[in-house]
Short mmCIF file of C-alpha atoms in Angstrom, two decimals:
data_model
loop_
_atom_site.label_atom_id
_atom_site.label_comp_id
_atom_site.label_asym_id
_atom_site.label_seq_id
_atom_site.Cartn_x
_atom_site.Cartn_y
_atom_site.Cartn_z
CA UNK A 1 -9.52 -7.30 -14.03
CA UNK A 2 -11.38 -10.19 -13.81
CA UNK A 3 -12.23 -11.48 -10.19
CA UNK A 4 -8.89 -13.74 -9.09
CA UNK A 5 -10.66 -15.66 -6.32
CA UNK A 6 -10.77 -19.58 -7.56
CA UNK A 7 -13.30 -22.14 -6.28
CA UNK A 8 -11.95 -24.02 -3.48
CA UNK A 9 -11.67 -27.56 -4.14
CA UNK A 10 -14.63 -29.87 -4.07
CA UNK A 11 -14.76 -32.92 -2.37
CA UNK A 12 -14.24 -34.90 -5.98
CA UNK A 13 -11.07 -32.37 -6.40
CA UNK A 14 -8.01 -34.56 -6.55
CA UNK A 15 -5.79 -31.42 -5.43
CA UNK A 16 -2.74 -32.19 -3.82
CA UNK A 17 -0.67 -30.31 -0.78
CA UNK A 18 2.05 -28.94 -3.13
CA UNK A 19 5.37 -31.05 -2.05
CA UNK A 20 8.17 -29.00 -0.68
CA UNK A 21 10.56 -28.56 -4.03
CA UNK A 22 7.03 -27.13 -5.28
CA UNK A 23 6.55 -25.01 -2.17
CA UNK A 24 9.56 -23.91 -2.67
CA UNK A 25 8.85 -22.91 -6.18
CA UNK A 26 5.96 -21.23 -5.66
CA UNK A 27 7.69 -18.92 -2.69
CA UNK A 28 9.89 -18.11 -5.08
CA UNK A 29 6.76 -16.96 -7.57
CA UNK A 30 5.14 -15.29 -5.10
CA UNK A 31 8.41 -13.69 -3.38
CA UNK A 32 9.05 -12.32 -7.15
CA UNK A 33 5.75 -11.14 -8.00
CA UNK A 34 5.67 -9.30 -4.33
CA UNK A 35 8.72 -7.12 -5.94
CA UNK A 36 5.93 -5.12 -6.79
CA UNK A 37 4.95 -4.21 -3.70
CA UNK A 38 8.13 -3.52 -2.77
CA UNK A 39 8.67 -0.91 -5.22
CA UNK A 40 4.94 0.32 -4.40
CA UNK A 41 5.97 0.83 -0.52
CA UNK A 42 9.67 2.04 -1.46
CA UNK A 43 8.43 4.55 -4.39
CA UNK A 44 5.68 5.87 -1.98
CA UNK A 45 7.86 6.72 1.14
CA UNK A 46 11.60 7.64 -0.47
CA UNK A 47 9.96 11.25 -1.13
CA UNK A 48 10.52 11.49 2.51
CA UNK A 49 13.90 12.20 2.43
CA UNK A 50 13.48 14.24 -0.32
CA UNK A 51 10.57 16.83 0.74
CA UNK A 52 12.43 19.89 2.40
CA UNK A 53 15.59 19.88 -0.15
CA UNK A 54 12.89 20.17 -2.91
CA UNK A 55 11.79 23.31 -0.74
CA UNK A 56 15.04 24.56 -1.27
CA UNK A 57 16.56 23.66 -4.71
CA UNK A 58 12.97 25.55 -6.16
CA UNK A 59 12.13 27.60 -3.40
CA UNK A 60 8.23 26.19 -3.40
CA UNK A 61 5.61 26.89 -0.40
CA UNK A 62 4.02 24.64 1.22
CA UNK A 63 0.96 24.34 -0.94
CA UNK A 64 2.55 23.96 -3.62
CA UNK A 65 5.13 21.29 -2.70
CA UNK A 66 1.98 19.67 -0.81
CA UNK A 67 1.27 19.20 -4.63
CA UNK A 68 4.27 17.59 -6.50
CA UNK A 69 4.13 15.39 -3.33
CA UNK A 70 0.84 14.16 -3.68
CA UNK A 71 1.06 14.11 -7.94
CA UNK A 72 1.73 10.34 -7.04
CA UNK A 73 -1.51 9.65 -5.51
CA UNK A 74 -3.52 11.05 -9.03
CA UNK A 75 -0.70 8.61 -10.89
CA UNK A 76 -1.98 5.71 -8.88
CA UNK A 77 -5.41 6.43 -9.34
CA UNK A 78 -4.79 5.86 -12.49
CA UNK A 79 -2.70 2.88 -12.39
CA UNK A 80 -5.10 1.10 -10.60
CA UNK A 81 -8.13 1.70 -12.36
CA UNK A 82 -6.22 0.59 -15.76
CA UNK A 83 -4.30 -2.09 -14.85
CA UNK A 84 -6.71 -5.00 -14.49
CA UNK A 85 -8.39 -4.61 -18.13
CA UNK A 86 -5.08 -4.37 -19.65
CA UNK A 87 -3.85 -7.64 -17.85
CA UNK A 88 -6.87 -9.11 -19.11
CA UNK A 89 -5.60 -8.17 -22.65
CA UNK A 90 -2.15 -9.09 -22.57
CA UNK A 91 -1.59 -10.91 -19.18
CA UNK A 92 -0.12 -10.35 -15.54
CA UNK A 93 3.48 -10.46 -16.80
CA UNK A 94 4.03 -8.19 -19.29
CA UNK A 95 2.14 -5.57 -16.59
CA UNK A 96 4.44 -6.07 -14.24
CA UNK A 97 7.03 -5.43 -17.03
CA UNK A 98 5.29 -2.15 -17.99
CA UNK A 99 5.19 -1.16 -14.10
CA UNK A 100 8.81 -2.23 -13.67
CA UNK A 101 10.11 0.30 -16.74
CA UNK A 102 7.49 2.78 -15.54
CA UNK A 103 9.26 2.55 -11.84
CA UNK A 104 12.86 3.03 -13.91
CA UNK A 105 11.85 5.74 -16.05
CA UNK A 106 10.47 7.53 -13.06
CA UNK A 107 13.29 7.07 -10.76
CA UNK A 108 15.76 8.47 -13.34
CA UNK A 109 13.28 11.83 -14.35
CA UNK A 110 12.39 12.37 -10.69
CA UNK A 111 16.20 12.50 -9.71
CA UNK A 112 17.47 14.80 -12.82
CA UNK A 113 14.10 17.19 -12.77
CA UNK A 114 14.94 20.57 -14.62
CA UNK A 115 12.03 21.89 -12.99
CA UNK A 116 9.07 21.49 -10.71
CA UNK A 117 6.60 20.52 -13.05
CA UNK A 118 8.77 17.81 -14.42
CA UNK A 119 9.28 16.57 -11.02
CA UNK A 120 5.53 16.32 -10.80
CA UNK A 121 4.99 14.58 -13.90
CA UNK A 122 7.89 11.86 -12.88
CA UNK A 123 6.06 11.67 -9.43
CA UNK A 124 2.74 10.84 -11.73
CA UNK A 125 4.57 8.54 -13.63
CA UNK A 126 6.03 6.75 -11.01
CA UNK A 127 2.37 6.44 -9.45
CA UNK A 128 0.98 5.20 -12.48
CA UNK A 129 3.34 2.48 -11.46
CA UNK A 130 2.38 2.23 -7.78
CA UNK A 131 -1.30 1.59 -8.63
CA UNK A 132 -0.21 -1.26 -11.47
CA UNK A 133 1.79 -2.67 -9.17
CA UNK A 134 -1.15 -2.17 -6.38
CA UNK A 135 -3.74 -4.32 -8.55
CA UNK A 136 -1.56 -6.91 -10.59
CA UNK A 137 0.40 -8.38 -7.30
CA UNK A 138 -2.17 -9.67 -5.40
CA UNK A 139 -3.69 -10.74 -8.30
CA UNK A 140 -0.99 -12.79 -9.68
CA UNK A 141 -0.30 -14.34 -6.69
CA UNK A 142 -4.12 -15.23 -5.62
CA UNK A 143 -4.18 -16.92 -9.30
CA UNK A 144 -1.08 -18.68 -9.01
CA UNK A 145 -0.98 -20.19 -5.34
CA UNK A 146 -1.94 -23.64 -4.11
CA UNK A 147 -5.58 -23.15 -2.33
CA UNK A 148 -4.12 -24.75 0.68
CA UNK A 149 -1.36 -21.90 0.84
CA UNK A 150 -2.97 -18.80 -0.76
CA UNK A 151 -3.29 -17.11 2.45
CA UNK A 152 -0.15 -16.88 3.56
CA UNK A 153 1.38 -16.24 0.11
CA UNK A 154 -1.21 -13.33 -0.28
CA UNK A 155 0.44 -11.97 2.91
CA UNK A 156 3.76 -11.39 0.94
CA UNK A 157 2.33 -8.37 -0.73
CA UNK A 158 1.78 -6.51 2.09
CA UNK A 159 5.10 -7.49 3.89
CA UNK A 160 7.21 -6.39 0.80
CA UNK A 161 4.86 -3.63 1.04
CA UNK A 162 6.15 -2.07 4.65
CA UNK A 163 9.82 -3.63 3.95
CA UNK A 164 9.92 -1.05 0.36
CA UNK A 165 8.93 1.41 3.18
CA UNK A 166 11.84 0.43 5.25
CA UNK A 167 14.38 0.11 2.93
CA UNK A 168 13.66 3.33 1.37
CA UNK A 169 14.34 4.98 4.84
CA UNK A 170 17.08 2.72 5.33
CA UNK A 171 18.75 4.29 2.42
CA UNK A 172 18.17 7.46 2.84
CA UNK A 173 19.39 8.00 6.47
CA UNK A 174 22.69 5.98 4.49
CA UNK A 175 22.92 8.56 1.80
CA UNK A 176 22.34 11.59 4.17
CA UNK A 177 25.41 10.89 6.20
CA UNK A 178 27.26 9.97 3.16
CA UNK A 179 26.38 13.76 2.13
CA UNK A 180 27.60 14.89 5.80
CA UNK A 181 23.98 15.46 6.83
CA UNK A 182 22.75 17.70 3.96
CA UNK A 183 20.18 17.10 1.74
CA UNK A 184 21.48 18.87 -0.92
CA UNK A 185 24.96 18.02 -0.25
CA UNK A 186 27.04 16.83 -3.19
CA UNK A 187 27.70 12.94 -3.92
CA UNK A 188 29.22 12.41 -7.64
CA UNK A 189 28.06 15.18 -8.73
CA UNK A 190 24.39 15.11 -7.57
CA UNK A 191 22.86 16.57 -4.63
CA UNK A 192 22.03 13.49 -1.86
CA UNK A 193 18.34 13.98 -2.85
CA UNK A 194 18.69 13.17 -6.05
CA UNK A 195 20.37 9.85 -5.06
CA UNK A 196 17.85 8.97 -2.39
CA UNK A 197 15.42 9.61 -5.56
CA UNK A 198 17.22 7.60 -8.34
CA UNK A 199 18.49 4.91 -6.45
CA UNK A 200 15.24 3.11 -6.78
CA UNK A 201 16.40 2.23 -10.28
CA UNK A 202 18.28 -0.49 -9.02
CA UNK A 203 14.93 -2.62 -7.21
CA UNK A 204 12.93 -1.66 -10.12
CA UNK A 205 15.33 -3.11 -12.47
CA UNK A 206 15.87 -6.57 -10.41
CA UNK A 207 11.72 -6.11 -10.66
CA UNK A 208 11.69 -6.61 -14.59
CA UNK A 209 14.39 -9.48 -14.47
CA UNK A 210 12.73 -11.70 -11.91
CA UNK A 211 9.29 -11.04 -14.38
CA UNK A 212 11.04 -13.63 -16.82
CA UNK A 213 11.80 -16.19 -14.50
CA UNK A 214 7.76 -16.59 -13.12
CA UNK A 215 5.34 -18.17 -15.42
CA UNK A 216 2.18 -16.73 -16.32
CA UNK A 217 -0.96 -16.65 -14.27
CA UNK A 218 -3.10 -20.27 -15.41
CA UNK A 219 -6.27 -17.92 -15.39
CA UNK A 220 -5.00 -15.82 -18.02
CA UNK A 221 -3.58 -19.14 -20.30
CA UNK A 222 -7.03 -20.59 -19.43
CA UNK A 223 -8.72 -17.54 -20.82
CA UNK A 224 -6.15 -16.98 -23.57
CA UNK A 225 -7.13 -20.77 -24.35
CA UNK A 226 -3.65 -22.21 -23.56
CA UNK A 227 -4.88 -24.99 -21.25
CA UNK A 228 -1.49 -27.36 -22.14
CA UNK A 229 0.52 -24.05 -20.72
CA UNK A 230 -2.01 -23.25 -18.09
CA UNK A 231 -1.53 -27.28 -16.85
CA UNK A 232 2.05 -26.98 -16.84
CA UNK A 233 2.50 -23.85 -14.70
CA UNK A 234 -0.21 -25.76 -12.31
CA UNK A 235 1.87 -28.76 -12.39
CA UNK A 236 4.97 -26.68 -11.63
CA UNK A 237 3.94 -24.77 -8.38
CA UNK A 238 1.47 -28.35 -7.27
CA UNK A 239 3.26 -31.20 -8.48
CA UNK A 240 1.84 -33.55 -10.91
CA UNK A 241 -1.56 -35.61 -9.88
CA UNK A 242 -4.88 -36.57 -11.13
CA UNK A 243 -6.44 -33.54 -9.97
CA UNK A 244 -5.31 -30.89 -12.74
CA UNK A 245 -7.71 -31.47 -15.35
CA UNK A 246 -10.24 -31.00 -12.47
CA UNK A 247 -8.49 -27.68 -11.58
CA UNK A 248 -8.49 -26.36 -14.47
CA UNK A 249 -12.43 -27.45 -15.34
CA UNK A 250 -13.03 -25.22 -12.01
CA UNK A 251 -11.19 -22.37 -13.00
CA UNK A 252 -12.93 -22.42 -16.86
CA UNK A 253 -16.37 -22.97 -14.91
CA UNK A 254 -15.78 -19.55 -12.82
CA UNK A 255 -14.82 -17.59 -15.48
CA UNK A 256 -17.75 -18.21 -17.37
CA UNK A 257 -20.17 -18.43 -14.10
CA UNK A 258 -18.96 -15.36 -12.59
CA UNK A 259 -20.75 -11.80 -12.48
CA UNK A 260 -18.98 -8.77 -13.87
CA UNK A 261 -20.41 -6.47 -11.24
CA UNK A 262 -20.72 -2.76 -12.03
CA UNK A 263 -21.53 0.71 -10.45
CA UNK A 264 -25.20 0.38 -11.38
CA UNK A 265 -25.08 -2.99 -9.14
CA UNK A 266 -23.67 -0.44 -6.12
CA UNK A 267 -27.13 1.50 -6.41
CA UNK A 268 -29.82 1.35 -3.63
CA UNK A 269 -31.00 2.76 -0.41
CA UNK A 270 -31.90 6.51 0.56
CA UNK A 271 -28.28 7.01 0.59
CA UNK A 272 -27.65 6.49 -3.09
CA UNK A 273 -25.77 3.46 -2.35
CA UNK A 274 -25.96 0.21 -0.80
CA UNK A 275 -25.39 0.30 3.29
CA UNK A 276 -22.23 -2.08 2.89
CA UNK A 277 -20.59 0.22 0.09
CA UNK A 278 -20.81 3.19 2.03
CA UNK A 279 -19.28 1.11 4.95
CA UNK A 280 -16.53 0.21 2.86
CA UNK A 281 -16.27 3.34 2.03
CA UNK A 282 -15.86 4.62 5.22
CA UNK A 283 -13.13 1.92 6.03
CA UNK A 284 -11.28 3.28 3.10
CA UNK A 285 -11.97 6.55 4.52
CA UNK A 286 -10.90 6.42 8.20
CA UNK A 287 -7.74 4.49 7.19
CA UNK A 288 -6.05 7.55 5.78
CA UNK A 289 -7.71 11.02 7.94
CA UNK A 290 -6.36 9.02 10.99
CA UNK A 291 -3.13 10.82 8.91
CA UNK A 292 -0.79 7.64 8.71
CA UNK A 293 0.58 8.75 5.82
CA UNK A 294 2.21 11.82 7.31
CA UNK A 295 4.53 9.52 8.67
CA UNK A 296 5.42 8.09 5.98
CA UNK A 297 5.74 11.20 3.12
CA UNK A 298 6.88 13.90 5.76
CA UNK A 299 8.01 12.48 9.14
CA UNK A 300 11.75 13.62 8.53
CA UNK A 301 10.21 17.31 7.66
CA UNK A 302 7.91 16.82 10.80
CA UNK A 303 10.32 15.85 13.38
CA UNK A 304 12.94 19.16 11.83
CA UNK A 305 9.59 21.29 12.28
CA UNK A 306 10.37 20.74 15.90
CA UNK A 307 13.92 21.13 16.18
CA UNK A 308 15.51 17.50 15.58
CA UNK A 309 18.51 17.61 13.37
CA UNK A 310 18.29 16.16 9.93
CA UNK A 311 20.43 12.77 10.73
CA UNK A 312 17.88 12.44 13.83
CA UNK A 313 14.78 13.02 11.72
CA UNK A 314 15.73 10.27 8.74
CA UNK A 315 16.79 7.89 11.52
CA UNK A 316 13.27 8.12 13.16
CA UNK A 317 11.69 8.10 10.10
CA UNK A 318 13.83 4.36 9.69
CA UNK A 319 12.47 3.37 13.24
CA UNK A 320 9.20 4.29 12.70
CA UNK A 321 9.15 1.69 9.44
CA UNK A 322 10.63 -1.03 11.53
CA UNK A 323 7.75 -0.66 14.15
CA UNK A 324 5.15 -0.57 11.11
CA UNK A 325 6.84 -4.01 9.82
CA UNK A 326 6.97 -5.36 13.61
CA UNK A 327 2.94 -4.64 13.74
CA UNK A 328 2.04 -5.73 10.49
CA UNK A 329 3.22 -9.11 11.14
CA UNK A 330 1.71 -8.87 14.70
CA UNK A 331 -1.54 -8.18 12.39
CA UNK A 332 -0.90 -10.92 10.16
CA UNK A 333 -0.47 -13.55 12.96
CA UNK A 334 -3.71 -12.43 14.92
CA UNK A 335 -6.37 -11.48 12.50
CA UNK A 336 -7.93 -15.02 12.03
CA UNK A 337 -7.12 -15.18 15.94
CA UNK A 338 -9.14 -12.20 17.35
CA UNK A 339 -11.13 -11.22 14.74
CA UNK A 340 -11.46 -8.47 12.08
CA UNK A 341 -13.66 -5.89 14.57
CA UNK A 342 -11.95 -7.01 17.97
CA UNK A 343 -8.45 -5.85 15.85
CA UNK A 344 -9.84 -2.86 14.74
CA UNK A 345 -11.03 -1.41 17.75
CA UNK A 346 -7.83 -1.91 19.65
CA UNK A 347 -6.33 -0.11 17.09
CA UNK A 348 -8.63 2.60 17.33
CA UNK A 349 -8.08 2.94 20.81
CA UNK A 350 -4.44 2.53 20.57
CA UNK A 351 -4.41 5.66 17.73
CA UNK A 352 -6.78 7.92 19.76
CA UNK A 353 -4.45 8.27 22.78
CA UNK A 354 -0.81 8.42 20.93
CA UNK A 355 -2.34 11.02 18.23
CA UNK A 356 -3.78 13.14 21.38
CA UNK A 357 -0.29 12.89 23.15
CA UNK A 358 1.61 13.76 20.20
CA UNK A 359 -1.11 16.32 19.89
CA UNK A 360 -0.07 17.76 23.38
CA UNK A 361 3.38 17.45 22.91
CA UNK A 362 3.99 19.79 19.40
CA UNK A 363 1.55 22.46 21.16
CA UNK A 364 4.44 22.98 23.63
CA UNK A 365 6.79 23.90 20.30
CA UNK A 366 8.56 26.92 20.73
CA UNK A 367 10.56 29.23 18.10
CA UNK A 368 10.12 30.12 14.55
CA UNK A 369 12.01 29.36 11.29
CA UNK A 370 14.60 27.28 11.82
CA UNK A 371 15.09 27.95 15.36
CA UNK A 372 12.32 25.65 16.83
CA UNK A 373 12.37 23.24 19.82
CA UNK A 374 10.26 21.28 21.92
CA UNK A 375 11.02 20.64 25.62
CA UNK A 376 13.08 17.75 26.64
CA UNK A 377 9.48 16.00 28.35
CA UNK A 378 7.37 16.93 24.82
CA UNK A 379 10.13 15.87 22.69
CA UNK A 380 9.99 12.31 24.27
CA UNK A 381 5.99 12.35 24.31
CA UNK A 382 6.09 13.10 20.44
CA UNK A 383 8.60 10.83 19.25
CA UNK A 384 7.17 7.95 21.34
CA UNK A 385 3.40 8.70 20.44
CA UNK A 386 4.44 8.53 17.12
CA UNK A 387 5.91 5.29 16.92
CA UNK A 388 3.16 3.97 19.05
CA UNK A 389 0.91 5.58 16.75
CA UNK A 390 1.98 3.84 14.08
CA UNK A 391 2.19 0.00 15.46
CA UNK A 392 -1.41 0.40 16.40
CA UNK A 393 -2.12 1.27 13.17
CA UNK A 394 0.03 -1.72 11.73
CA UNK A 395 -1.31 -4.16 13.75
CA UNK A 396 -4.70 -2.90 12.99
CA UNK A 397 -6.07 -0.80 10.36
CA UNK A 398 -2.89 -1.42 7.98
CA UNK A 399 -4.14 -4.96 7.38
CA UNK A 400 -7.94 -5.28 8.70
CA UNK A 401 -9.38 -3.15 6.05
CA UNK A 402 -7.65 -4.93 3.30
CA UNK A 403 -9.28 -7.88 4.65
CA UNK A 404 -12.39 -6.56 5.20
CA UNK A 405 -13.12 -5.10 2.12
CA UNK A 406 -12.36 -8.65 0.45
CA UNK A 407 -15.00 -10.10 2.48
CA UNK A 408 -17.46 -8.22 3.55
CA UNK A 409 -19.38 -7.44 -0.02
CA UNK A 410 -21.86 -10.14 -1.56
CA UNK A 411 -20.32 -11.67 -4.47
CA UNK A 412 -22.40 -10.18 -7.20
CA UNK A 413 -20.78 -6.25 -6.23
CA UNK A 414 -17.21 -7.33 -5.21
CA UNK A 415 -15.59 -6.17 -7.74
CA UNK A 416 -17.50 -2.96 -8.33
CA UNK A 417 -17.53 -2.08 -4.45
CA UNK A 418 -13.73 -3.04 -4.22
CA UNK A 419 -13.27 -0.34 -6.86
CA UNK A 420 -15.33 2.22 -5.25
CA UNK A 421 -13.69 1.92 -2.00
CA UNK A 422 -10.00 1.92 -3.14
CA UNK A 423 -11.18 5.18 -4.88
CA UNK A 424 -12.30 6.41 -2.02
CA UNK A 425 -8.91 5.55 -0.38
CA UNK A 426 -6.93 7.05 -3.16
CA UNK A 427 -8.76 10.02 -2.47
CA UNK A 428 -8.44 10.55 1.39
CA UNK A 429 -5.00 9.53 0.75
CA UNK A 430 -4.44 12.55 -1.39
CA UNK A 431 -6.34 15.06 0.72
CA UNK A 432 -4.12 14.28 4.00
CA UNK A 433 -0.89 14.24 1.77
CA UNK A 434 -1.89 17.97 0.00
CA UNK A 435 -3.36 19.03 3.11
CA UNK A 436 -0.34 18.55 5.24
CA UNK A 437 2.28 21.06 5.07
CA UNK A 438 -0.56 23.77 4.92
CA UNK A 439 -2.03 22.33 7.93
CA UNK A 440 1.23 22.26 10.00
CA UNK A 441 2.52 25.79 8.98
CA UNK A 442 -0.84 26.72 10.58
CA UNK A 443 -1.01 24.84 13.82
CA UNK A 444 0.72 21.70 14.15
CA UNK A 445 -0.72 20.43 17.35
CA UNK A 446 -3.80 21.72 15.91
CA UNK A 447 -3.37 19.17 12.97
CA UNK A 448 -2.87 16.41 14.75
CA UNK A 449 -6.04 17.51 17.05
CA UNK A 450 -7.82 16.78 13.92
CA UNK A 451 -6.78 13.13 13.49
CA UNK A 452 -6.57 12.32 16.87
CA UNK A 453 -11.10 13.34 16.40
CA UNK A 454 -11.10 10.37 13.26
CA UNK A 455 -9.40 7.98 15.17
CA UNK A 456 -12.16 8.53 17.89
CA UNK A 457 -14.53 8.40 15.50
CA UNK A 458 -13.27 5.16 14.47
CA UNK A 459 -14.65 3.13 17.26
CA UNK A 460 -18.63 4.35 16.81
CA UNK A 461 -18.15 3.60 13.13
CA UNK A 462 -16.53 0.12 13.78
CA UNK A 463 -18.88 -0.81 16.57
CA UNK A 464 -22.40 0.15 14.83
CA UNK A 465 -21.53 -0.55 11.10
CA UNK A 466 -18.67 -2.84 10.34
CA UNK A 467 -20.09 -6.64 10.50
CA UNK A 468 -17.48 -9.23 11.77
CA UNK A 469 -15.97 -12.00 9.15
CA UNK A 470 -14.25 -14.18 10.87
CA UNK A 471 -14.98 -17.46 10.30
CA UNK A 472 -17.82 -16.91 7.69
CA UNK A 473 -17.41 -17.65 4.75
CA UNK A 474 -17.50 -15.59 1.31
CA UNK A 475 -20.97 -17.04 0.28
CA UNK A 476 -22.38 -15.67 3.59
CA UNK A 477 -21.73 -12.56 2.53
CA UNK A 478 -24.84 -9.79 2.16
#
């Protein structure tokens, strides 16, 4: 996709603060478009409750569940690196359409699997939809806010993001009591995992009828060459005033101005690539082997590994995503506060010492099969760490690197870098999600050893490498 940043206004801009029936209007563009995100965060975390009755109804090892997990990840890969040229082809909208079915189709295959291959390609599927839904919602609603309010709005994204977490846990702590505290206990007919699975058909649904109610991005009418329809949806989330023709002048001006970076622009350096990709990179990098998303795909199997009873486990799982919301807007509120490095390092810090308690506390786990425990003391230590764990990470890392990888690259390799790093993510992402169950049937404590040393490493890499943004603007850049 085309770059979505706009040119602020100049000083001969007649642009309007939108008036508050518009505001109003465009919170309820943005709050639909974020549905996305939603289903990303919900879609990526109800596998959860899911994981160890998988185990059971196909009697899979670790490894190879590690896979069908993680078949989402190589879906979103995919989804992202598609989605912005076909938006540029037939607009924001009808992707968000195409994610929303994709989400449907998904949900329904992934809860009626006749094997574990087809769960695998449903998982893909549904990830194809995660990394549409990854690209075309911030997008959409970077094209389509005010400038004065774009920042905030933007911010939606990433909240729906952590409430789909939330919800999804939500629900299936819900349906696991329904089901008397099995997984595979029998609701209607179908096992509980099968509704925690499916029941995402009903967000993904209210996904594709809010997409006719928001109008299309004015980039893509500009573009299309539907400046009458492009004025009106400005008119509609501004308010009518002598400054649209100006607006939309500044947006035709960009599109033609602007460079359409590429990897060939990334080359340079004894490295192979520039110094501020590979330290995008490496934010990409150290956001996932800190192992966040262990929490989020397996924390109800990791908290049974160690003896807590499966109502216990999906209720901390639910707790955990209420602390992760709590942080991110803690991160949300302070970022242009403290600073982009300052943020980072506390969460660093913060990471380093609850991973390396949780650490200490599973190497005290005693038993084997399911008769495994942790002592009273340890048990306390691990399910604190862990939620401290992950507010550090909220308040830091969850939300810094998003917002330092949109500023820290000069403006003729944005686009290109951004790419390369959210590879890069994609891919640490899916070798801590593989890697897991392995890992743990191995040594657990062990494991977490492992990302308690990246979470160090973190604070090196932030202090030497990582430049500070704040305040600078995007032109400064490089």
């Amino acid at each position: 996709m085309t770059s979505t940043a706009q040119p602020a206004p100049t000083a001969r801009s007649e642009v309007s603060v939108p008036s508050a029936p518009h505001l109003g209007r465009v919170v309820f563009i943005t709050a639909a478009a974020a549905m996305g995100g939603f289903l990303f965060g919900y879609d990526s975390s109800v596998i959860n409750g899911a994981v160890e009755a998988v185990r059971g109804r196909f009697d899979v090892g670790s490894a190879l569940l590690a896979q069908v997990i993680a078949a989402a990840l190589i879906g979103s890969a995919i989804g992202a690196a598609i989605a912005g040229r076909v938006a540029d082809r037939i607009g924001r909208i009808p992707v968000m359409r195409i994610a929303a079915v994709l989400f449907t189709v998904s949900a329904v295959g992934s809860a009626l699997p006749f094997a574990l291959w087809d769960l695998a390609l449903w998982r893909v599927l549904g990830g194809i939809a995660i990394g549409m839904a990854s690209v075309i919602g911030p997008a959409y609603i970077a094209e389509v806010s005010p400038p004065a309010y774009r920042g905030r709005l933007a911010s939606f994204q990433q909240g729906a993001i952590v409430l789909g977490i939330a919800v999804s846990q939500l629900v299936n702590w819900g349906i696991l009591n329904l089901a008397g505290g099995d997984q595979r206990g029998t609701l209607a007919g179908l096992e509980a995992w099968q509704w925690m699975l499916g029941i995402m058909v009903v967000p993904a649904v209210g996904y594709f009828l809010l997409s006719f109610t928001i109008p299309e991005s004015p980039r893509f009418l500009i573009s299309a060459g539907r400046e009458a329809d492009a004025r009106r949806v400005l008119a509609g989330v501004e308010g009518e005033h002598g400054g649209l023709g100006t607006r939309v002048r500044e947006i035709e001006t960009a599109m033609r101005t602007e460079h359409r970076s590429t990897f060939r622009d990334l080359l340079g350096g004894r490295a192979g690539l520039l110094p501020i990709v590979w330290i995008g990179i490496g934010l990409s990098v150290f956001q996932q082997l800190v192992g966040i998303n262990v929490v989020f795909y397996y924390s109800s199997t990791l908290w049974q590994s160690v003896g807590i009873n499966p109502e216990s486990s999906f209720f901390y799982s639910f707790t955990t995503s209420i602390v992760n919301i709590a942080g991110t807007v803690v991160a949300m509120l302070c970022v242009d506060r403290i600073g982009r490095k300052p943020l980072a390092l506390i969460g660093s810090a913060g990471m380093t010492v609850s991973l390396a308690a949780v650490a200490w506390a599973f190497a005290a786990r005693t038993g084997s099969g399911d008769d495994v425990t942790l002592p009273d003391v340890q048990g306390a230590v691990a399910l604190v760490g862990a939620h401290v764990f992950t507010l550090f990470f909220a308040l830091s890392w969850g939300v810094v690197v998003w917002v330092l990888l949109g500023e820290i690259f000069p403006s003729r390799i944005r686009a290109a870098a951004l790419g390369v790093a959210a590879g890069a993510q994609w891919i640490a992402n899916w070798a801590i999600t593989a890697s897991f169950p392995s890992l743990s049937e191995w040594n657990l404590s062990s494991t977490y050893v492992v990302y308690t040393v990246f979470a160090l490493l973190s604070i090196p890499f932030i202090l030497k490498w990582v430049p500070e943004t704040k305040g600078k603007a995007l032109e400064e850049m490089g």
